[in-house]
Amino acid sequence: MEHIFESLAQFWEYTGFANCSWQNLVMIGIGLIFITLAIVKEWEPMLLVPIGFGMIVGNIPMFPGLNIGVYEDGSVLNILYQGVKQGWYPPLIFLGIGAMTDFSALISQPRLILIGAAAQMGIFGAYLLALAFGFAPNEAGAIGIIGGADGPTAIFLSSKLAPDLMGAIAVSAYSYMALVPVIQKPIMLLLTNKKERLIRMPAPRVVSKQEKIIFPIVGFLITAFIVPSGLPLLGMLFFGNLLKESGVTKRLANTASGPLIDVVTTLIGLTVGASTQADKFITLKSLLIFGLGLLSFVIATTCGVLFVKLMNVFIKNPAKKINPLIGNAGVSAVPDSARVSETVGREIDPSNHLLMHAMGPNVAGVIGSAVAAGILLSFLG
Amino acid sequence: MRKFLLTVLTALSALALHAQNVSDLIISEALAQPDSTGILDGYGRRGGWVELYNKSTGTVNYAGCFLTDDRTQLRKSIIPKSDNRTKLGPRQVVLFYCSGNRHDGTFYTDFTLAPGKTVYLVSNDGRTIIDSLQIPANLPVGKSVAKLAPDIRQQEFAAQDQPAIPSPAILNGDRNAASRGELMKERDPHGWILSVTSVSVVFSALAILWFLFWFLFDRRAKKKAEHKPAKVVKGTPDAEIAAAIAVALDMEDSGDVYAAIATAVHLYLTECVHDAEPGIVTITRKESAWNNKALTFRKLPR
């Protein structure tokens, strides 16, 4: 009988109850909030459900040394986490994004590409702020990329520049991507007047198949020659798009845009969530990263909207003016930020559909953030 | 012809693969005459040595390569093929003791070094000299001759004129050199230079893309459209379509209906995806694995 009690007492030491700390409970609570937001509000459910559940998985208190935790070498979670740590998953996701993206909106109105460039200022604004808060340049670069509003890019760059901060950066990037409608709308309304919001843009022209095929090849050659360090992301993005547009590799395109991206998204979400173990995550640095991440989204949105207003100053033909409500879409976050443009635009004029126009800067933002990540890697890697 | 092209491509790929391997090795340092502080080999002896460096960013297997001090005898001292330690990691060094007897071990050579000699590293084909390093005749005792790469890419190595303090099995040059991040912190503590540079590069990259597509396609397409009379769809005036949409929108309050009508009209007007009847926009139901009843029925057990 005594042995049984001893065994039970020993077993108790291995249970989550005996090893629990308040930090674990906080992180589990955050994970539950993520899952609730994803299911109830439908905010980025594909990301928030895996990340939220991953947070719960990663924060189950456990006896150290059982070789099951995400940070314990050789454990199953650790092996899956290598895809994040070594930066394998983000390029695979970019392959899928490329195979899903229709660049027609961009090709039909090439001038909208520049909005995608302007919105990248959020990255560098956050970089400056992070330096001012005492982060090292490589850490500041990794934090800044949150402003690109592109989860895979944020994971890719932070795994190279500041692996210790990757969990906080990834969670911050995905959380704010989910909160794009909440963050961007007030800024858009603040920076535009009624007259500007009512601008109707001409319908985009029909893009030929030839243009769609040439775009990924030319786009890749130009961007990769300028920023070769962005090769894994840019190469996969444009390759995926070529698979889609070539018309002769439908099976490959379907796999890349379907099963492959689904598998990788599941794994990346779960392991990023699991990497937020309380002892490594609940720090002052993480809080600062969350704050700076929010600011980077604000700066990016502001710069995108203001840049469109600046472009309008130089566009003399009133019929060719651009509605500044599509400026926010320059921050990657495909297609959520473009949806925000559509929603806000229709609030003031229900018949003014901005979605197709906003998709132009939106996909330009994907290219822009990958280019920006490549630049930061060149300077700070 | 197709087979020939494939063969040529395969051969070229093989060459490229080879180029990424042993050809990335260099003789980075050599010492002919050690002083009393020189490194001891595995047998407790002091002698000359040669250091190899892998300048690539991948692991190189140099088993089967040769080291020699005689240009007429390139296969003088073979590096054993059977030793799995003959893999050199990226930007790492390995030391060979020039004891004069390669049977001393894997990392020993069949020759000794002396001032004025040249050491050669020969590929595993026994003919191709990958790299060489001449030991100056006037090299002082206890000094080595080393190669350094002053370029940022760390690829173009050149022997230094001045004798070097020996650094066997250690990377040459400043081993505590600041990382790029640390350098950036020194040069640009507030981050303005990097920010302005990066924003300029992002804008330039996307502006080039914009210009190219505007110049190659957008400009031409618009010119073409200006010269071409507007397409009139037979039997379906725009006013009729507008009226149909207006009626539909009045009747329905579902976003899906709007989207379906808009898509159908768009396809009809731009890509002429439409069946035979004029004046009627048809949305054809498409079966998929999700809604195809034949696929969702379960087979009854017999």
GROMACS .gro file of C-alpha atoms in nm, chain A residues 3-355:
model
  353
    3HIS     CA    1   0.441   0.169  -0.250
    4ILE     CA    2   0.119   0.260  -0.423
    5PHE     CA    3   0.106   0.595  -0.243
    6GLU     CA    4   0.472   0.654  -0.326
    7SER     CA    5   0.402   0.577  -0.692
    8LEU     CA    6   0.102   0.807  -0.693
    9ALA     CA    7   0.308   1.083  -0.529
   10GLN     CA    8   0.578   1.032  -0.790
   11PHE     CA    9   0.319   1.035  -1.067
   12TRP     CA   10   0.179   1.359  -0.926
   13GLU     CA   11   0.519   1.520  -0.988
   14TYR     CA   12   0.482   1.439  -1.358
   15THR     CA   13   0.134   1.586  -1.395
   16GLY     CA   14   0.060   1.927  -1.534
   17PHE     CA   15  -0.103   2.032  -1.206
   18ALA     CA   16   0.220   1.991  -1.010
   19ASN     CA   17   0.428   2.178  -1.267
   20CYS     CA   18   0.182   2.456  -1.345
   21SER     CA   19   0.273   2.823  -1.316
   22TRP     CA   20   0.058   3.132  -1.366
   23GLN     CA   21   0.246   3.207  -1.689
   24ASN     CA   22   0.130   2.875  -1.834
   25LEU     CA   23  -0.228   2.962  -1.750
   26VAL     CA   24  -0.196   3.307  -1.907
   27MET     CA   25  -0.065   3.158  -2.230
   28ILE     CA   26  -0.336   2.890  -2.235
   29GLY     CA   27  -0.587   3.171  -2.185
   30ILE     CA   28  -0.443   3.362  -2.482
   31GLY     CA   29  -0.460   3.044  -2.690
   32LEU     CA   30  -0.828   3.006  -2.600
   33ILE     CA   31  -0.894   3.369  -2.694
   34PHE     CA   32  -0.732   3.307  -3.035
   35ILE     CA   33  -0.950   3.002  -3.094
   36THR     CA   34  -1.261   3.193  -2.984
   37LEU     CA   35  -1.183   3.485  -3.215
   38ALA     CA   36  -1.125   3.245  -3.502
   39ILE     CA   37  -1.448   3.052  -3.451
   40VAL     CA   38  -1.686   3.324  -3.332
   41LYS     CA   39  -1.555   3.624  -3.528
   42GLU     CA   40  -1.399   3.421  -3.812
   43TRP     CA   41  -1.081   3.628  -3.795
   44GLU     CA   42  -0.815   3.438  -3.990
   45PRO     CA   43  -0.944   3.099  -3.868
   46MET     CA   44  -0.693   2.905  -4.080
   47LEU     CA   45  -0.415   3.063  -3.877
   48LEU     CA   46  -0.561   3.144  -3.542
   49VAL     CA   47  -0.705   2.797  -3.477
   50PRO     CA   48  -0.370   2.617  -3.527
   51ILE     CA   49  -0.175   2.893  -3.347
   52GLY     CA   50  -0.423   2.908  -3.060
   53PHE     CA   51  -0.425   2.533  -3.015
   54GLY     CA   52  -0.047   2.526  -3.054
   55MET     CA   53  -0.025   2.778  -2.767
   56ILE     CA   54  -0.223   2.542  -2.549
   57VAL     CA   55  -0.008   2.245  -2.657
   58GLY     CA   56   0.313   2.435  -2.590
   59ASN     CA   57   0.203   2.556  -2.250
   60ILE     CA   58   0.083   2.235  -2.094
   61PRO     CA   59   0.304   2.229  -1.785
   62MET     CA   60   0.527   1.926  -1.785
   63PHE     CA   61   0.815   1.763  -1.611
   64PRO     CA   62   1.133   1.862  -1.797
   65GLY     CA   63   1.345   1.596  -1.964
   66LEU     CA   64   1.068   1.375  -2.102
   67ASN     CA   65   1.176   1.470  -2.453
   68ILE     CA   66   0.834   1.583  -2.562
   69GLY     CA   67   0.855   1.965  -2.552
   70VAL     CA   68   0.904   2.178  -2.860
   71TYR     CA   69   1.243   2.296  -2.736
   72GLU     CA   70   1.369   1.946  -2.646
   73ASP     CA   71   1.598   1.805  -2.915
   74GLY     CA   72   1.457   1.510  -3.104
   75SER     CA   73   1.100   1.534  -2.976
   76VAL     CA   74   0.823   1.512  -3.234
   77LEU     CA   75   0.725   1.874  -3.182
   78ASN     CA   76   1.089   1.977  -3.202
   79ILE     CA   77   1.129   1.799  -3.535
   80LEU     CA   78   0.818   1.969  -3.674
   81TYR     CA   79   0.942   2.299  -3.531
   82GLN     CA   80   1.261   2.272  -3.738
   83GLY     CA   81   1.054   2.376  -4.039
   84VAL     CA   82   0.996   2.709  -3.866
   85LYS     CA   83   1.340   2.738  -3.708
   86GLN     CA   84   1.531   2.660  -4.025
   87GLY     CA   85   1.291   2.860  -4.241
   88TRP     CA   86   1.160   2.568  -4.455
   89TYR     CA   87   0.789   2.634  -4.417
   90PRO     CA   88   0.768   3.000  -4.530
   91PRO     CA   89   0.897   2.939  -4.884
   92LEU     CA   90   0.657   2.643  -4.919
   93ILE     CA   91   0.371   2.867  -4.813
   94PHE     CA   92   0.487   3.124  -5.066
   95LEU     CA   93   0.476   2.852  -5.333
   96GLY     CA   94   0.111   2.795  -5.246
   97ILE     CA   95   0.036   3.167  -5.231
   98GLY     CA   96   0.191   3.210  -5.575
   99ALA     CA   97  -0.021   2.925  -5.711
  100MET     CA   98  -0.334   3.088  -5.569
  101THR     CA   99  -0.265   3.451  -5.656
  102ASP     CA  100  -0.409   3.617  -5.960
  103PHE     CA  101  -0.182   3.907  -6.051
  104SER     CA  102  -0.427   4.036  -6.315
  105ALA     CA  103  -0.535   4.329  -6.099
  106LEU     CA  104  -0.173   4.437  -6.075
  107ILE     CA  105  -0.084   4.374  -6.438
  108SER     CA  106  -0.387   4.568  -6.564
  109GLN     CA  107  -0.295   4.873  -6.352
  110PRO     CA  108   0.084   4.864  -6.307
  111ARG     CA  109   0.088   5.203  -6.130
  112LEU     CA  110  -0.073   5.037  -5.826
  113ILE     CA  111   0.252   4.847  -5.769
  114LEU     CA  112   0.396   5.160  -5.613
  115ILE     CA  113   0.136   5.157  -5.335
  116GLY     CA  114   0.269   4.815  -5.236
  117ALA     CA  115   0.613   4.974  -5.206
  118ALA     CA  116   0.491   5.271  -5.001
  119ALA     CA  117   0.320   5.050  -4.745
  120GLN     CA  118   0.651   4.879  -4.672
  121MET     CA  119   0.752   5.193  -4.484
  122GLY     CA  120   0.582   5.034  -4.187
  123ILE     CA  121   0.869   4.787  -4.175
  124PHE     CA  122   1.132   5.055  -4.159
  125GLY     CA  123   0.932   5.276  -3.924
  126ALA     CA  124   0.914   4.987  -3.679
  127TYR     CA  125   1.285   4.921  -3.735
  128LEU     CA  126   1.368   5.278  -3.630
  129LEU     CA  127   1.140   5.255  -3.327
  130ALA     CA  128   1.282   4.918  -3.222
  131LEU     CA  129   1.634   5.062  -3.236
  132ALA     CA  130   1.517   5.355  -3.023
  133PHE     CA  131   1.383   5.106  -2.768
  134GLY     CA  132   1.727   4.949  -2.740
  135PHE     CA  133   1.691   4.642  -2.959
  136ALA     CA  134   2.001   4.529  -3.150
  137PRO     CA  135   1.988   4.602  -3.526
  138ASN     CA  136   1.925   4.238  -3.620
  139GLU     CA  137   1.641   4.215  -3.364
  140ALA     CA  138   1.502   4.549  -3.483
  141GLY     CA  139   1.502   4.421  -3.842
  142ALA     CA  140   1.314   4.107  -3.739
  143ILE     CA  141   1.060   4.313  -3.546
  144GLY     CA  142   1.022   4.561  -3.830
  145ILE     CA  143   0.913   4.291  -4.072
  146ILE     CA  144   0.589   4.254  -3.876
  147GLY     CA  145   0.490   4.572  -4.065
  148GLY     CA  146   0.504   4.371  -4.387
  149ALA     CA  147   0.185   4.202  -4.260
  150ASP     CA  148   0.305   3.876  -4.399
  151GLY     CA  149   0.334   3.585  -4.154
  152PRO     CA  150   0.561   3.357  -4.359
  153THR     CA  151   0.799   3.646  -4.436
  154ALA     CA  152   0.808   3.743  -4.068
  155ILE     CA  153   0.891   3.386  -3.968
  156PHE     CA  154   1.151   3.351  -4.242
  157LEU     CA  155   1.335   3.670  -4.152
  158SER     CA  156   1.316   3.633  -3.775
  159SER     CA  157   1.447   3.275  -3.801
  160LYS     CA  158   1.755   3.420  -3.969
  161LEU     CA  159   1.802   3.744  -3.776
  162ALA     CA  160   1.666   3.686  -3.427
  163PRO     CA  161   1.561   3.322  -3.365
  164ASP     CA  162   1.500   3.395  -2.996
  165LEU     CA  163   1.228   3.646  -3.080
  166MET     CA  164   1.064   3.440  -3.351
  167GLY     CA  165   0.772   3.315  -3.141
  168ALA     CA  166   0.670   3.664  -3.033
  169ILE     CA  167   0.721   3.807  -3.382
  170ALA     CA  168   0.521   3.533  -3.554
  171VAL     CA  169   0.233   3.550  -3.309
  172SER     CA  170   0.234   3.929  -3.328
  173ALA     CA  171   0.234   3.927  -3.711
  174TYR     CA  172  -0.049   3.674  -3.739
  175SER     CA  173  -0.254   3.840  -3.464
  176TYR     CA  174  -0.241   4.180  -3.628
  177MET     CA  175  -0.314   4.026  -3.968
  178ALA     CA  176  -0.629   3.887  -3.812
  179LEU     CA  177  -0.705   4.230  -3.666
  180VAL     CA  178  -0.652   4.417  -3.995
  181PRO     CA  179  -1.020   4.527  -4.015
  182VAL     CA  180  -1.001   4.671  -3.664
  183ILE     CA  181  -0.664   4.846  -3.707
  184GLN     CA  182  -0.696   4.981  -4.059
  185LYS     CA  183  -1.049   5.117  -4.079
  186PRO     CA  184  -1.012   5.410  -3.834
  187ILE     CA  185  -0.685   5.516  -3.996
  188MET     CA  186  -0.843   5.509  -4.342
  189LEU     CA  187  -1.137   5.716  -4.225
  190LEU     CA  188  -0.912   5.960  -4.043
  191LEU     CA  189  -0.688   6.023  -4.343
  192THR     CA  190  -0.953   6.059  -4.614
  193ASN     CA  191  -1.245   6.291  -4.675
  194LYS     CA  192  -1.583   6.203  -4.820
  195LYS     CA  193  -1.495   6.329  -5.167
  196GLU     CA  194  -1.189   6.107  -5.182
  197ARG     CA  195  -1.375   5.803  -5.057
  198LEU     CA  196  -1.630   5.846  -5.336
  199ILE     CA  197  -1.372   5.832  -5.614
  200ARG     CA  198  -1.470   5.572  -5.869
  201MET     CA  199  -1.185   5.403  -6.043
  202PRO     CA  200  -1.208   5.289  -6.407
  203ALA     CA  201  -1.267   4.918  -6.456
  204PRO     CA  202  -0.940   4.730  -6.501
  205ARG     CA  203  -0.873   4.604  -6.851
  206VAL     CA  204  -0.873   4.236  -6.937
  207VAL     CA  205  -0.528   4.086  -6.902
  208SER     CA  206  -0.407   3.841  -7.165
  209LYS     CA  207  -0.270   3.497  -7.085
  210GLN     CA  208   0.063   3.600  -7.233
  211GLU     CA  209   0.094   3.884  -6.980
  212LYS     CA  210   0.002   3.654  -6.695
  213ILE     CA  211   0.275   3.407  -6.796
  214ILE     CA  212   0.541   3.671  -6.849
  215PHE     CA  213   0.471   3.848  -6.519
  216PRO     CA  214   0.611   3.583  -6.281
  217ILE     CA  215   0.921   3.535  -6.497
  218VAL     CA  216   1.001   3.904  -6.539
  219GLY     CA  217   0.893   3.984  -6.183
  220PHE     CA  218   1.122   3.718  -6.046
  221LEU     CA  219   1.420   3.815  -6.259
  222ILE     CA  220   1.398   4.182  -6.162
  223THR     CA  221   1.337   4.138  -5.791
  224ALA     CA  222   1.581   3.849  -5.748
  225PHE     CA  223   1.860   4.031  -5.931
  226ILE     CA  224   1.807   4.336  -5.710
  227VAL     CA  225   1.767   4.142  -5.385
  228PRO     CA  226   1.908   3.790  -5.421
  229SER     CA  227   1.875   3.737  -5.047
  230GLY     CA  228   1.498   3.726  -5.094
  231LEU     CA  229   1.541   3.431  -5.330
  232PRO     CA  230   1.367   3.160  -5.124
  233LEU     CA  231   1.051   3.368  -5.090
  234LEU     CA  232   1.049   3.543  -5.427
  235GLY     CA  233   1.152   3.230  -5.615
  236MET     CA  234   0.876   3.021  -5.464
  237LEU     CA  235   0.612   3.293  -5.500
  238PHE     CA  236   0.674   3.349  -5.869
  239PHE     CA  237   0.732   2.979  -5.937
  240GLY     CA  238   0.395   2.897  -5.785
  241ASN     CA  239   0.234   3.166  -5.997
  242LEU     CA  240   0.399   3.034  -6.313
  243LEU     CA  241   0.263   2.687  -6.234
  244LYS     CA  242  -0.083   2.841  -6.218
  245GLU     CA  243  -0.063   3.068  -6.519
  246SER     CA  244   0.128   2.844  -6.757
  247GLY     CA  245  -0.184   2.630  -6.792
  248VAL     CA  246   0.021   2.316  -6.853
  249THR     CA  247   0.098   2.229  -6.492
  250LYS     CA  248  -0.248   2.229  -6.343
  251ARG     CA  249  -0.180   1.926  -6.123
  252LEU     CA  250   0.126   2.088  -5.971
  253ALA     CA  251  -0.054   2.418  -5.924
  254ASN     CA  252  -0.348   2.242  -5.762
  255THR     CA  253  -0.120   2.056  -5.523
  256ALA     CA  254   0.077   2.369  -5.434
  257SER     CA  255  -0.235   2.578  -5.377
  258GLY     CA  256  -0.428   2.300  -5.207
  259PRO     CA  257  -0.289   2.006  -5.011
  260LEU     CA  258   0.066   2.140  -4.981
  261ILE     CA  259  -0.022   2.483  -4.845
  262ASP     CA  260  -0.283   2.329  -4.616
  263VAL     CA  261  -0.032   2.087  -4.466
  264VAL     CA  262   0.234   2.351  -4.421
  265THR     CA  263  -0.011   2.607  -4.280
  266THR     CA  264  -0.129   2.353  -4.026
  267LEU     CA  265   0.226   2.267  -3.922
  268ILE     CA  266   0.351   2.625  -3.914
  269GLY     CA  267   0.052   2.742  -3.711
  270LEU     CA  268   0.072   2.462  -3.461
  271THR     CA  269   0.447   2.479  -3.408
  272VAL     CA  270   0.461   2.858  -3.393
  273GLY     CA  271   0.188   2.843  -3.131
  274ALA     CA  272   0.370   2.568  -2.942
  275SER     CA  273   0.691   2.772  -2.947
  276THR     CA  274   0.530   3.033  -2.723
  277GLN     CA  275   0.619   2.848  -2.405
  278ALA     CA  276   0.546   3.075  -2.111
  279ASP     CA  277   0.902   3.084  -1.974
  280LYS     CA  278   1.035   3.199  -2.311
  281PHE     CA  279   0.741   3.411  -2.418
  282ILE     CA  280   0.615   3.614  -2.124
  283THR     CA  281   0.890   3.873  -2.114
  284LEU     CA  282   0.909   4.249  -2.141
  285LYS     CA  283   1.063   4.207  -2.485
  286SER     CA  284   0.756   4.019  -2.608
  287LEU     CA  285   0.530   4.298  -2.486
  288LEU     CA  286   0.747   4.555  -2.662
  289ILE     CA  287   0.736   4.346  -2.979
  290PHE     CA  288   0.357   4.342  -2.966
  291GLY     CA  289   0.351   4.719  -2.922
  292LEU     CA  290   0.597   4.780  -3.203
  293GLY     CA  291   0.411   4.535  -3.426
  294LEU     CA  292   0.092   4.734  -3.382
  295LEU     CA  293   0.274   5.058  -3.460
  296SER     CA  294   0.426   4.905  -3.772
  297PHE     CA  295   0.077   4.818  -3.901
  298VAL     CA  296  -0.040   5.171  -3.825
  299ILE     CA  297   0.259   5.326  -4.006
  300ALA     CA  298   0.220   5.092  -4.303
  301THR     CA  299  -0.150   5.170  -4.343
  302THR     CA  300  -0.090   5.544  -4.301
  303CYS     CA  301   0.189   5.547  -4.558
  304GLY     CA  302  -0.019   5.346  -4.806
  305VAL     CA  303  -0.319   5.580  -4.784
  306LEU     CA  304  -0.109   5.898  -4.788
  307PHE     CA  305   0.091   5.772  -5.085
  308VAL     CA  306  -0.227   5.730  -5.290
  309LYS     CA  307  -0.325   6.087  -5.200
  310LEU     CA  308   0.019   6.199  -5.315
  311MET     CA  309  -0.023   6.008  -5.642
  312ASN     CA  310  -0.357   6.178  -5.696
  313VAL     CA  311  -0.187   6.517  -5.677
  314PHE     CA  312   0.007   6.425  -5.989
  315ILE     CA  313  -0.282   6.261  -6.174
  316LYS     CA  314  -0.450   6.540  -6.369
  317ASN     CA  315  -0.724   6.337  -6.534
  318PRO     CA  316  -1.011   6.312  -6.278
  319ALA     CA  317  -1.125   5.985  -6.437
  320LYS     CA  318  -0.793   5.824  -6.358
  321LYS     CA  319  -0.771   5.926  -5.992
  322ILE     CA  320  -0.716   5.650  -5.740
  323ASN     CA  321  -0.943   5.599  -5.442
  324PRO     CA  322  -0.718   5.638  -5.134
  325LEU     CA  323  -0.919   5.367  -4.960
  326ILE     CA  324  -0.713   5.111  -5.151
  327GLY     CA  325  -0.391   5.248  -4.999
  328ASN     CA  326  -0.424   5.029  -4.692
  329ALA     CA  327  -0.411   4.718  -4.912
  330GLY     CA  328  -0.043   4.780  -4.981
  331VAL     CA  329   0.032   4.601  -4.655
  332SER     CA  330   0.031   4.244  -4.782
  333ALA     CA  331  -0.222   4.058  -4.555
  334VAL     CA  332  -0.385   3.904  -4.861
  335PRO     CA  333  -0.680   3.930  -4.908
  336ASP     CA  334  -0.799   4.078  -4.578
  337SER     CA  335  -0.668   4.429  -4.630
  338ALA     CA  336  -0.823   4.439  -4.979
  339ARG     CA  337  -1.152   4.331  -4.822
  340VAL     CA  338  -1.123   4.621  -4.578
  341SER     CA  339  -1.093   4.860  -4.876
  342GLU     CA  340  -1.407   4.709  -5.026
  343THR     CA  341  -1.604   4.722  -4.702
  344VAL     CA  342  -1.509   5.079  -4.612
  345GLY     CA  343  -1.568   5.193  -4.971
  346ARG     CA  344  -1.914   5.039  -4.980
  347GLU     CA  345  -2.011   5.199  -4.651
  348ILE     CA  346  -2.012   5.538  -4.819
  349ASP     CA  347  -2.113   5.428  -5.168
  350PRO     CA  348  -2.265   5.079  -5.180
  351SER     CA  349  -2.217   5.056  -5.555
  352ASN     CA  350  -1.849   5.144  -5.552
  353HIS     CA  351  -1.661   4.814  -5.556
  354LEU     CA  352  -1.294   4.856  -5.474
  355LEU     CA  353  -1.198   4.493  -5.421
   0.00000   0.00000   0.00000
